[in-house]
PDB file of C-alpha atoms in Angstrom:
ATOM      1  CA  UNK A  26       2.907  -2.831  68.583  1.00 63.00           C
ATOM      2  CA  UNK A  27      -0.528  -2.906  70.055  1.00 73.00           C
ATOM      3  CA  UNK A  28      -1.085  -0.280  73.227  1.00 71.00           C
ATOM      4  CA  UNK A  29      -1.194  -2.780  75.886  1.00 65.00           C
ATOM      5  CA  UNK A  30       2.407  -4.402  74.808  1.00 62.00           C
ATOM      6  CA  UNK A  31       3.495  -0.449  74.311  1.00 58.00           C
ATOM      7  CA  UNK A  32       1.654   0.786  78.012  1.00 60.00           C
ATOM      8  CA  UNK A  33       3.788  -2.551  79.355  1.00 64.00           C
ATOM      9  CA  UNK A  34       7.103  -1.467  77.995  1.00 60.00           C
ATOM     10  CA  UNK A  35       6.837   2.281  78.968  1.00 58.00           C
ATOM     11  CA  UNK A  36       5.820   0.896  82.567  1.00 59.00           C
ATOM     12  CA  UNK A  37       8.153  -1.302  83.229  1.00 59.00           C
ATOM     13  CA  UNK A  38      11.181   1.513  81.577  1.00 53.00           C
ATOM     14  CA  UNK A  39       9.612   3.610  84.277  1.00 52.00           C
ATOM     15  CA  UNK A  40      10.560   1.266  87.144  1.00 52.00           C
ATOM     16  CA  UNK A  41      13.689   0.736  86.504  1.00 52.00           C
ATOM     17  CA  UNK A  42      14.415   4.387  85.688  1.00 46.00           C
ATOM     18  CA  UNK A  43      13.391   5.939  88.963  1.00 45.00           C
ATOM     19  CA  UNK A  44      15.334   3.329  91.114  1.00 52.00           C
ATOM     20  CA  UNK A  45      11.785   1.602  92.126  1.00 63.00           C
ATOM     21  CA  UNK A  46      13.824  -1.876  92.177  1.00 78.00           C
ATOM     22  CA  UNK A  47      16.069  -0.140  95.374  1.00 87.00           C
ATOM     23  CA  UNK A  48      15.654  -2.362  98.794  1.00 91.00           C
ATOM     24  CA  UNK A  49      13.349  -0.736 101.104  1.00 90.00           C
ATOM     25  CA  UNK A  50      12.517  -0.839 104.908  1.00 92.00           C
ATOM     26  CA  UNK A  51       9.775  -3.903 105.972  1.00 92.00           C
ATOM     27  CA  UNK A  52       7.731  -5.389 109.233  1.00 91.00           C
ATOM     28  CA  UNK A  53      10.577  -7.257 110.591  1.00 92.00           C
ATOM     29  CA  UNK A  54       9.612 -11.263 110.175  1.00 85.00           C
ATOM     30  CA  UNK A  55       8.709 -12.800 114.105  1.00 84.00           C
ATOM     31  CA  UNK A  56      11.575 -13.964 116.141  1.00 82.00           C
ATOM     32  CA  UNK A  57      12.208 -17.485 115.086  1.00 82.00           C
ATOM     33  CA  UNK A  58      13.967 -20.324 117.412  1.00 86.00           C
ATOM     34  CA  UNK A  59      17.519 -19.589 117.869  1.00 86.00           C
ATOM     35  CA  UNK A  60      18.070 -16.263 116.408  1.00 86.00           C
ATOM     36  CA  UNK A  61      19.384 -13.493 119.124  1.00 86.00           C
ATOM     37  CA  UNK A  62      17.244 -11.419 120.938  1.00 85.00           C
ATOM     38  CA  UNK A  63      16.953  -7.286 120.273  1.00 88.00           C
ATOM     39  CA  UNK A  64      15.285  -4.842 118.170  1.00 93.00           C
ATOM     40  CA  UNK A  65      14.556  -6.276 114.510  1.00 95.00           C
ATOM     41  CA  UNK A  66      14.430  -4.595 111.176  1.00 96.00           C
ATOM     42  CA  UNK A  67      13.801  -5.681 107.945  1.00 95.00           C
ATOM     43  CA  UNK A  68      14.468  -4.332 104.388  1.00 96.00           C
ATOM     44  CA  UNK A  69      12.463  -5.828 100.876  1.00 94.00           C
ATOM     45  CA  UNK A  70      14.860  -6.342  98.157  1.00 94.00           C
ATOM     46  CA  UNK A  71      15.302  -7.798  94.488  1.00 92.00           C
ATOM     47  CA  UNK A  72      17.918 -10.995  94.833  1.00 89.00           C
ATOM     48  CA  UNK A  73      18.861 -10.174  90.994  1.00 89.00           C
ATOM     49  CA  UNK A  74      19.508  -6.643  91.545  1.00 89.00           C
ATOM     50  CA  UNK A  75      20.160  -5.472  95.086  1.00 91.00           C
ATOM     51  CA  UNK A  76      23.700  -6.453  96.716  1.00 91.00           C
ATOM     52  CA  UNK A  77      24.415  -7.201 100.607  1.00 90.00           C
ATOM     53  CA  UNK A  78      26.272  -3.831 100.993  1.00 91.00           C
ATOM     54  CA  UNK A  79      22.776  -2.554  99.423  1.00 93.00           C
ATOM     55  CA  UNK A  80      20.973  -4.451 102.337  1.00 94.00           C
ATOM     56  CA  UNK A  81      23.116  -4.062 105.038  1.00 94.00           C
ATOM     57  CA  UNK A  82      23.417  -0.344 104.322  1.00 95.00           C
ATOM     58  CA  UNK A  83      19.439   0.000 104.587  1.00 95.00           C
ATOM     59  CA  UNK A  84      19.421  -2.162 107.680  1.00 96.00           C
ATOM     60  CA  UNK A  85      22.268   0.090 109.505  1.00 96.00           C
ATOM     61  CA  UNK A  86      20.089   2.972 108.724  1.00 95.00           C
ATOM     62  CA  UNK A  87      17.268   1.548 110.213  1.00 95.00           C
ATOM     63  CA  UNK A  88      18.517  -0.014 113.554  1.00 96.00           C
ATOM     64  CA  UNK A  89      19.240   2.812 116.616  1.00 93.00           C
ATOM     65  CA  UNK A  90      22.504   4.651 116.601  1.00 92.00           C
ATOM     66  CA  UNK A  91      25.143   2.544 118.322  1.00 93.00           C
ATOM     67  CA  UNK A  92      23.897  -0.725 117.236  1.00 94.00           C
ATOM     68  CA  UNK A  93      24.861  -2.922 114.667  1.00 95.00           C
ATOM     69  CA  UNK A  94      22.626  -4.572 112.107  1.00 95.00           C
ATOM     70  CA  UNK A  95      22.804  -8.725 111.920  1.00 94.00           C
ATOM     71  CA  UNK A  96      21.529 -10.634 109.593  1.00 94.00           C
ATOM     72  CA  UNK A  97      19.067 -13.457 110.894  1.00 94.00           C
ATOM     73  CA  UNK A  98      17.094 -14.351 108.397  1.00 91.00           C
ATOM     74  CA  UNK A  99      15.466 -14.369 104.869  1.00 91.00           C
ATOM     75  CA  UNK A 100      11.753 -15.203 103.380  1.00 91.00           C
ATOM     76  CA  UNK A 101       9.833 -14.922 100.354  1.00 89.00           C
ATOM     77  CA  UNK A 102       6.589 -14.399 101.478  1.00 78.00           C
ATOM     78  CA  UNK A 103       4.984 -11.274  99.538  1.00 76.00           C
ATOM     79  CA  UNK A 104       2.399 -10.460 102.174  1.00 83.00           C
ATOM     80  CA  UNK A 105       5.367  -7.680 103.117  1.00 82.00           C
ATOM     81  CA  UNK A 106       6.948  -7.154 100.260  1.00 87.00           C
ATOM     82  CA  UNK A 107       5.874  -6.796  96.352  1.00 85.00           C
ATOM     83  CA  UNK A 108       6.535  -8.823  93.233  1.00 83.00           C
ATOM     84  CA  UNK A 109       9.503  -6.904  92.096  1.00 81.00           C
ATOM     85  CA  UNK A 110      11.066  -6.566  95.185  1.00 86.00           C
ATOM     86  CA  UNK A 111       9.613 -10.813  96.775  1.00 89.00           C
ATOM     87  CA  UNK A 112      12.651 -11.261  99.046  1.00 93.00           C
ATOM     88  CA  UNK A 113      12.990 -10.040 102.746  1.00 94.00           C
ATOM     89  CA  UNK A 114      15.716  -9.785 104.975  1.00 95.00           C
ATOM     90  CA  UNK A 115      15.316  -9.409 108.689  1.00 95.00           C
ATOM     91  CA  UNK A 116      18.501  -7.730 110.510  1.00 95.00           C
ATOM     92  CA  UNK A 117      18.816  -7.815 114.954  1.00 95.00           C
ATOM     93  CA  UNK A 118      19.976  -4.745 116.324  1.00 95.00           C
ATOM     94  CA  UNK A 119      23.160  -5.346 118.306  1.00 93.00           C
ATOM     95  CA  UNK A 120      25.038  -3.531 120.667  1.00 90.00           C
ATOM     96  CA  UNK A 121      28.049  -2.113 118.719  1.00 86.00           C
ATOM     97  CA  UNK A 122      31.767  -3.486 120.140  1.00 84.00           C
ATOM     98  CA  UNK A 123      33.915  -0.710 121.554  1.00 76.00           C
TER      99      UNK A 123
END
């Protein structure tokens, strides 16, 4: 096995050992036409991998305490989020029902 193919395997064991393929917190994408108004968040995640507890978990933790996270939206532009993780989900804030 030549040291590149070996430095490729050992990198890529590393990865997915130390939970580098989790979703993670984003830039929110901009309001788009028709979507509800309020405090955005967004969370980077791996459509093979992460599930939408996994997402909406992240996004809960993210929005203010008595709010609600909503999903609006979804991209795949990588200018926010890497390779391993390409796909984005932006959440809106909402007042939580009493």
């Amino acid at each position: 096995m030549s040291r590149a193919a070996l430095g490729l395997l050992l990198l890529t064991a590393s990865l997915c050992g130390c939970g580098a393929l989790d979703p993670y917190p984003t830039v929110p994408r901009a309001t788009q036409p028709g979507q509800p108004a309020g405090a955005r968040v967004a969370v980077c995640y791996n459509t093979m991998k992460s599930t939408l507890a996994q997402l909406q978990s992240e996004a809960q933790h993210e929005c203010a305490a008595n709010t609600v996270a909503e999903p609006v939206d979804t991209d795949w532009s990588m200018q926010n989020c890497p390779l391993l993780l390409p796909a984005r989900a932006t959440f809106v804030c909402t007042a939580a029902p009493k």
